[in-house]
């Protein structure tokens, strides 16, 4: 097998690594902080679930950027190498985590730790089974892994969608129209299922890719804007203002009327709003003039984004299992704030060790199937 050798400049966006860490912090706050008196903290906690949508948007943008650069270089996209890269990046840590937590849960006799639930995780169908049956399929410390299954299902079609867009040979309006139609179909299906009582569980919409495709589609559109440089026609500060206005509007609205209308399980307009919000945020961070991008690109923050996959995989177990035992051992008062700090520090330490001692071996192997170099391992 001939392996690609790329000695050209890296296609790397340090600020987007920082943005990945921000996405992780949103999810982490959601999973570790309870009810809050402070309205700003409560807002972050309530919308912490949206961190996964920011991950989805970033992934689709970066895949479009990488695959379009690969197509420019080679005249085609190597789908086999794409899937090999995804397998080498996702599978090793995912399976290691499952082996550890499922074994612990099984040893303790935790409800849900059955062979069937294990098979659901190993076959990346947990999100569909959880969303479309009345059973709760998650096992011990595995609740958050449905997003990995969700992304793997997106990967089945994403490179072919990108190849089709590239195949339009610059006719961006056609590709954009097709993507917007797909987003409208997704929104209509979501409306139809929720309004006709077809939701099997409260997670039916939340865990089904084609029912909430807006953020993935938005990431592709951002990739098109980046590849064509069209996004530069708008001053970077405009993207920053749009981002700020949406956040402030959501905060003011939810303070007045509560979070029910923007709940991730039944909100009919929340996903388009998030797609617009995170698109503006991403495009703002692509500009060298962006103050936020300069902060997110700082070495320590970008590094935390580099290990964000490990942060996400490990955090649910590390942050929810260990801190209460640490607090009890040192006779500390168990508070949400203390659990957040201890959990975050321990998660970073474990994720860093996981990256350097385990994941990086597979990342270096993945690079053998990479035509366009990106972030250095």
mmCIF file of N, CA and C in Angstrom, residues 158-219:
data_model
loop_
_atom_site.group_PDB
_atom_site.id
_atom_site.type_symbol
_atom_site.label_atom_id
_atom_site.label_comp_id
_atom_site.label_asym_id
_atom_site.label_seq_id
_atom_site.Cartn_x
_atom_site.Cartn_y
_atom_site.Cartn_z
ATOM 1 N N UNK A 158 -21.137 11.970 5.295
ATOM 2 C CA UNK A 158 -20.533 13.301 5.187
ATOM 3 C C UNK A 158 -19.508 13.426 4.062
ATOM 4 N N UNK A 159 -18.529 12.512 3.920
ATOM 5 C CA UNK A 159 -17.538 12.689 2.841
ATOM 6 C C UNK A 159 -18.162 12.655 1.456
ATOM 7 N N UNK A 160 -19.246 11.903 1.287
ATOM 8 C CA UNK A 160 -19.903 11.842 -0.019
ATOM 9 C C UNK A 160 -20.668 13.134 -0.309
ATOM 10 N N UNK A 161 -21.248 13.727 0.739
ATOM 11 C CA UNK A 161 -21.904 15.029 0.579
ATOM 12 C C UNK A 161 -20.872 16.080 0.183
ATOM 13 N N UNK A 162 -19.731 16.065 0.863
ATOM 14 C CA UNK A 162 -18.670 17.028 0.566
ATOM 15 C C UNK A 162 -18.159 16.825 -0.853
ATOM 16 N N UNK A 163 -17.982 15.561 -1.252
ATOM 17 C CA UNK A 163 -17.519 15.281 -2.616
ATOM 18 C C UNK A 163 -18.521 15.784 -3.648
ATOM 19 N N UNK A 164 -19.811 15.640 -3.358
ATOM 20 C CA UNK A 164 -20.841 16.113 -4.275
ATOM 21 C C UNK A 164 -20.814 17.632 -4.394
ATOM 22 N N UNK A 165 -20.586 18.307 -3.265
ATOM 23 C CA UNK A 165 -20.505 19.773 -3.287
ATOM 24 C C UNK A 165 -19.293 20.225 -4.094
ATOM 25 N N UNK A 166 -18.157 19.572 -3.853
ATOM 26 C CA UNK A 166 -16.948 19.908 -4.619
ATOM 27 C C UNK A 166 -17.175 19.647 -6.103
ATOM 28 N N UNK A 167 -17.976 18.623 -6.408
ATOM 29 C CA UNK A 167 -18.249 18.267 -7.798
ATOM 30 C C UNK A 167 -19.108 19.269 -8.538
ATOM 31 N N UNK A 168 -19.703 20.211 -7.814
ATOM 32 C CA UNK A 168 -20.484 21.244 -8.500
ATOM 33 C C UNK A 168 -19.592 22.240 -9.222
ATOM 34 N N UNK A 169 -18.259 22.089 -9.011
ATOM 35 C CA UNK A 169 -17.258 22.894 -9.738
ATOM 36 C C UNK A 169 -17.498 24.398 -9.601
ATOM 37 N N UNK A 170 -17.626 24.834 -8.357
ATOM 38 C CA UNK A 170 -17.712 26.263 -8.094
ATOM 39 C C UNK A 170 -19.108 26.833 -8.105
ATOM 40 N N UNK A 171 -20.100 26.016 -8.468
ATOM 41 C CA UNK A 171 -21.470 26.536 -8.483
ATOM 42 C C UNK A 171 -22.026 26.472 -7.054
ATOM 43 N N UNK A 172 -21.533 27.392 -6.240
ATOM 44 C CA UNK A 172 -21.839 27.370 -4.816
ATOM 45 C C UNK A 172 -23.314 27.593 -4.528
ATOM 46 N N UNK A 173 -23.973 28.360 -5.379
ATOM 47 C CA UNK A 173 -25.392 28.641 -5.134
ATOM 48 C C UNK A 173 -26.225 27.362 -5.201
ATOM 49 N N UNK A 174 -25.865 26.463 -6.105
ATOM 50 C CA UNK A 174 -26.599 25.195 -6.224
ATOM 51 C C UNK A 174 -26.397 24.362 -4.963
ATOM 52 N N UNK A 175 -25.137 24.241 -4.534
ATOM 53 C CA UNK A 175 -24.821 23.464 -3.337
ATOM 54 C C UNK A 175 -25.466 24.078 -2.101
ATOM 55 N N UNK A 176 -25.411 25.409 -2.010
ATOM 56 C CA UNK A 176 -26.008 26.089 -0.856
ATOM 57 C C UNK A 176 -27.518 25.874 -0.816
ATOM 58 N N UNK A 177 -28.163 25.973 -1.976
ATOM 59 C CA UNK A 177 -29.612 25.763 -2.037
ATOM 60 C C UNK A 177 -29.967 24.344 -1.594
ATOM 61 N N UNK A 178 -29.187 23.363 -2.034
ATOM 62 C CA UNK A 178 -29.450 21.964 -1.669
ATOM 63 C C UNK A 178 -29.298 21.760 -0.167
ATOM 64 N N UNK A 179 -28.287 22.375 0.416
ATOM 65 C CA UNK A 179 -28.067 22.248 1.857
ATOM 66 C C UNK A 179 -29.190 22.915 2.653
ATOM 67 N N UNK A 180 -29.633 24.068 2.199
ATOM 68 C CA UNK A 180 -30.722 24.759 2.896
ATOM 69 C C UNK A 180 -32.035 23.975 2.790
ATOM 70 N N UNK A 181 -32.267 23.349 1.648
ATOM 71 C CA UNK A 181 -33.451 22.496 1.500
ATOM 72 C C UNK A 181 -33.367 21.323 2.465
ATOM 73 N N UNK A 182 -32.175 20.722 2.583
ATOM 74 C CA UNK A 182 -31.985 19.610 3.522
ATOM 75 C C UNK A 182 -32.244 20.052 4.957
ATOM 76 N N UNK A 183 -31.796 21.262 5.311
ATOM 77 C CA UNK A 183 -32.043 21.789 6.657
ATOM 78 C C UNK A 183 -33.533 22.001 6.891
ATOM 79 N N UNK A 184 -34.229 22.488 5.886
ATOM 80 C CA UNK A 184 -35.679 22.709 6.017
ATOM 81 C C UNK A 184 -36.420 21.374 6.162
ATOM 82 N N UNK A 185 -35.985 20.364 5.431
ATOM 83 C CA UNK A 185 -36.604 19.039 5.546
ATOM 84 C C UNK A 185 -36.396 18.483 6.945
ATOM 85 N N UNK A 186 -35.191 18.656 7.476
ATOM 86 C CA UNK A 186 -34.906 18.188 8.831
ATOM 87 C C UNK A 186 -35.814 18.889 9.839
ATOM 88 N N UNK A 187 -35.963 20.209 9.692
ATOM 89 C CA UNK A 187 -36.825 20.971 10.602
ATOM 90 C C UNK A 187 -38.280 20.547 10.464
ATOM 91 N N UNK A 188 -38.728 20.291 9.228
ATOM 92 C CA UNK A 188 -40.111 19.863 9.020
ATOM 93 C C UNK A 188 -40.356 18.497 9.645
ATOM 94 N N UNK A 189 -39.428 17.576 9.467
ATOM 95 C CA UNK A 189 -39.570 16.251 10.081
ATOM 96 C C UNK A 189 -39.631 16.369 11.601
ATOM 97 N N UNK A 190 -38.820 17.250 12.162
ATOM 98 C CA UNK A 190 -38.829 17.461 13.612
ATOM 99 C C UNK A 190 -40.193 17.993 14.064
ATOM 100 N N UNK A 191 -40.717 18.954 13.316
ATOM 101 C CA UNK A 191 -42.041 19.493 13.641
ATOM 102 C C UNK A 191 -43.112 18.417 13.528
ATOM 103 N N UNK A 192 -43.058 17.632 12.459
ATOM 104 C CA UNK A 192 -44.094 16.629 12.219
ATOM 105 C C UNK A 192 -44.099 15.571 13.327
ATOM 106 N N UNK A 193 -42.912 15.104 13.711
ATOM 107 C CA UNK A 193 -42.811 14.063 14.736
ATOM 108 C C UNK A 193 -43.263 14.580 16.100
ATOM 109 N N UNK A 194 -42.852 15.786 16.438
ATOM 110 C CA UNK A 194 -43.220 16.325 17.753
ATOM 111 C C UNK A 194 -44.682 16.733 17.822
ATOM 112 N N UNK A 195 -45.241 17.241 16.730
ATOM 113 C CA UNK A 195 -46.620 17.727 16.764
ATOM 114 C C UNK A 195 -47.646 16.617 16.560
ATOM 115 N N UNK A 196 -47.220 15.463 16.067
ATOM 116 C CA UNK A 196 -48.148 14.357 15.832
ATOM 117 C C UNK A 196 -47.963 13.217 16.831
ATOM 118 N N UNK A 197 -47.275 13.511 17.914
ATOM 119 C CA UNK A 197 -47.128 12.527 18.977
ATOM 120 C C UNK A 197 -46.340 11.291 18.596
ATOM 121 N N UNK A 198 -45.368 11.434 17.696
ATOM 122 C CA UNK A 198 -44.606 10.279 17.223
ATOM 123 C C UNK A 198 -43.291 10.089 17.974
ATOM 124 N N UNK A 199 -43.027 10.945 18.940
ATOM 125 C CA UNK A 199 -41.796 10.793 19.725
ATOM 126 C C UNK A 199 -41.946 9.596 20.666
ATOM 127 N N UNK A 200 -41.069 8.628 20.511
ATOM 128 C CA UNK A 200 -41.122 7.421 21.332
ATOM 129 C C UNK A 200 -40.590 7.697 22.735
ATOM 130 N N UNK A 201 -39.582 8.571 22.820
ATOM 131 C CA UNK A 201 -39.028 8.957 24.114
ATOM 132 C C UNK A 201 -38.696 10.443 24.064
ATOM 133 N N UNK A 202 -38.311 10.996 25.199
ATOM 134 C CA UNK A 202 -37.978 12.419 25.244
ATOM 135 C C UNK A 202 -36.706 12.724 24.465
ATOM 136 N N UNK A 203 -35.949 11.682 24.099
ATOM 137 C CA UNK A 203 -34.685 11.871 23.377
ATOM 138 C C UNK A 203 -34.790 11.535 21.890
ATOM 139 N N UNK A 204 -35.986 11.291 21.379
ATOM 140 C CA UNK A 204 -36.134 10.884 19.986
ATOM 141 C C UNK A 204 -35.501 11.884 19.032
ATOM 142 N N UNK A 205 -35.844 13.153 19.191
ATOM 143 C CA UNK A 205 -35.276 14.189 18.321
ATOM 144 C C UNK A 205 -33.811 14.414 18.636
ATOM 145 N N UNK A 206 -33.495 14.518 19.899
ATOM 146 C CA UNK A 206 -32.153 14.888 20.342
ATOM 147 C C UNK A 206 -31.091 13.909 19.857
ATOM 148 N N UNK A 207 -31.419 12.630 19.740
ATOM 149 C CA UNK A 207 -30.418 11.614 19.437
ATOM 150 C C UNK A 207 -30.486 11.076 18.014
ATOM 151 N N UNK A 208 -31.289 11.713 17.169
ATOM 152 C CA UNK A 208 -31.439 11.244 15.785
ATOM 153 C C UNK A 208 -30.831 12.256 14.822
ATOM 154 N N UNK A 209 -29.788 11.884 14.092
ATOM 155 C CA UNK A 209 -29.087 12.856 13.239
ATOM 156 C C UNK A 209 -29.976 13.588 12.240
ATOM 157 N N UNK A 210 -30.851 12.868 11.507
ATOM 158 C CA UNK A 210 -31.613 13.546 10.454
ATOM 159 C C UNK A 210 -32.739 14.422 10.985
ATOM 160 N N UNK A 211 -32.997 14.373 12.307
ATOM 161 C CA UNK A 211 -34.026 15.231 12.890
ATOM 162 C C UNK A 211 -33.470 16.533 13.448
ATOM 163 N N UNK A 212 -32.157 16.668 13.429
ATOM 164 C CA UNK A 212 -31.551 17.910 13.940
ATOM 165 C C UNK A 212 -30.232 18.147 13.211
ATOM 166 N N UNK A 213 -30.343 18.242 11.894
ATOM 167 C CA UNK A 213 -29.153 18.288 11.044
ATOM 168 C C UNK A 213 -28.591 19.697 10.860
ATOM 169 N N UNK A 214 -29.242 20.697 11.443
ATOM 170 C CA UNK A 214 -28.872 22.079 11.130
ATOM 171 C C UNK A 214 -27.417 22.421 11.447
ATOM 172 N N UNK A 215 -26.915 21.989 12.608
ATOM 173 C CA UNK A 215 -25.554 22.386 12.968
ATOM 174 C C UNK A 215 -24.514 21.698 12.076
ATOM 175 N N UNK A 216 -24.758 20.456 11.693
ATOM 176 C CA UNK A 216 -23.842 19.769 10.772
ATOM 177 C C UNK A 216 -23.857 20.461 9.415
ATOM 178 N N UNK A 217 -25.045 20.784 8.913
ATOM 179 C CA UNK A 217 -25.165 21.483 7.632
ATOM 180 C C UNK A 217 -24.510 22.853 7.706
ATOM 181 N N UNK A 218 -24.684 23.534 8.833
ATOM 182 C CA UNK A 218 -24.063 24.857 9.003
ATOM 183 C C UNK A 218 -22.541 24.756 8.946
ATOM 184 N N UNK A 219 -21.983 23.700 9.521
ATOM 185 C CA UNK A 219 -20.539 23.515 9.459
ATOM 186 C C UNK A 219 -20.045 23.344 8.035
#
